[in-house]
Amino acid sequence: MRGVSVSTFRSLVRSLQPPARIVDWSIFVGVLLEAGSGLLSLIGATPAWAPLFWLHRAVGLTLIVLLGFKLARVRHRITRASQWQRSTVLSVVTLLTATVVLGSGIVWVFGFAPEIPLFTLLTVHAGLGLLLVVLMGAHLYTRFRPPRRADFHRRRTTIQYSVMLIAGAVTYRGQEILNRLLGTEGADRRFTGSQRTDGEGNSAFPVTSWVADDPDPVETEEWDLTVRGEVDRRLELGYGELTPDTAEEALLDCTSGWYTVQEWQGVRVEELLDASSTTGQASHVRFVSVTGYRWTLPIEEARDALLATHVGGERLSHGHGAPMRLVAPGRRGFQWVKWVERVDVRQNGDPAQWIVTLISGFTD
Ligand SMILES: Nc1nc2c(c(=O)[nH]1)N[C@H]1C(S)=C(S)[C@@H](COP(=O)(O)O)O[C@H]1N2
Ligand SMILES: [Mo]
C-alpha cells in the first residue's frame, strides 16, 4: 500500500515537473521578479501597494517548488565528489544563499524576529537576496543553456504553472490561518510585512539608521531651521520661535520590518510655507538633515506633513531626530528625515536624493 502511494506521488510530481530548462529559466525570471518587487516594496507604504507584496510572497513560494524540481534533478552532481567541477562550488554557494533567502523570508512571515546585531532578519533577507542576483548571474554564465522551442508544450506548461501558482496561493492563505491560530507575532503584520511595536513615546520604537547616519546630539541653542529656495522671505527660526501646536497620529513603517503608531506634535509644514510666501515656481519641498540625509515631497503632500518636536507627549530624543524630524504620513520610514535643519522649496524633484541619502552616513 505504502509502495503504491509513494510511486503514485512520484509520478504525480514527474507529470507536474516542467522540462529542465524551463525550470531553470523560471527560477531566473522568478529571482529577478523577487529582486525587483523587493526593491520596489521599499517605497510601498499605502495599501494600494499591497498586490506588490502578495506577488513577492507568491513568487517566493513558487521558487521553493522550482528549486525542489531542480535539486531533484542535479543532486547527483553535488553528492558525487567525482562529478565536482569548478562551477559546482559556485552552484553550491548560490544554492545555499537561495536557501537562506527563502528561509529568512518564510521565518519572517511567521513573525519570528531573532535579534541579530546591526541587522534585522528582514535586512539580512534583502541583502542576501540582492547577492543572490549576482551569484545567479555568475552561475548562469558558467552553465548557460538557452531554452529550446521543443521545451514548450503550451498546454502542459500552462497547467503545470497554474497548479504551482494555485498551490502557492493556498499555502500563503494556509500560513495566514495558521499564524492566527497559533497567535504568533506574524499575525499582527501590516501588508508590508512589518510587525507592530507597542507603547507611546521615544522608548516605544527602535532608533533606526538607514545606512550609518549617526550625528552628535544637536544642541538646540545652536540649531535653527532655515526655509529657503523658491520663497519671497527666507526664514531662520530658532527652537524658541517655533510653535509646535499641531498634534496628529501617524504610522511610521520602517523597511527593516517594524511599525509604530504614535501621536506626533510639531509645526505643520504648510505654516512654514505660508510664512515664507512660496513663489509661483514652487513645486517640491526638500527636507535636509544636519547629516546631509534628505528627502523631497511634492509641495501639496509637504503642506500636510509635520515637522515634529514631540512624540507621544515627550520631547523627541536625540536618536529619534531631536530637535526636529519630518513626519510624512503615507511614506515609508526612511523618508521621515531626522535632525532636520533646512527646508528647501524647489522647482523640481530631487532624483539625486537616492544616492545622497545612501551615502550621507559615510560623509559627515
Ligand atoms: N537623517 C536621518 N534620518 C532618518 C534616518 C537616518 O538614518 N538619518 N533613518 C530613517 C529610517 S530608515 C527610519 S525607519 C526612520 C526611523 O525613525 P526612528 O529612528 O525615530 O525610529 O528615520 C528615518 N530618518
Ligand atoms: Mo527604516
XYZ file of N, CA and C in Angstrom, residues 9 56 79 89 211 252 265 275 301 313 350 356:
36
model
N 2.798 9.206 -5.935
C 3.259 10.563 -5.650
C 4.391 10.948 -6.600
N 5.271 39.235 -4.335
C 6.577 38.855 -3.803
C 6.484 37.531 -3.040
N 26.299 15.468 -4.838
C 26.605 14.433 -3.850
C 27.766 13.547 -4.294
N 31.235 24.629 -7.155
C 31.382 25.433 -5.936
C 30.425 26.622 -5.992
N 21.555 53.869 6.796
C 22.827 53.269 6.455
C 23.717 53.427 7.666
N 4.504 55.109 11.410
C 5.872 55.021 10.897
C 6.177 53.562 10.598
N 3.808 65.653 17.524
C 3.419 67.040 17.713
C 4.509 67.941 17.181
N 4.335 81.265 5.785
C 5.110 82.341 6.416
C 6.245 82.827 5.514
N 1.767 67.487 -0.925
C 1.941 66.499 0.133
C 2.721 67.105 1.309
N 3.795 62.788 23.463
C 3.796 63.724 24.577
C 5.185 64.052 25.137
N 14.017 65.686 -6.791
C 15.436 65.585 -6.444
C 15.912 64.144 -6.624
N 22.487 60.387 -2.414
C 22.975 61.207 -1.303
C 22.551 60.587 0.025
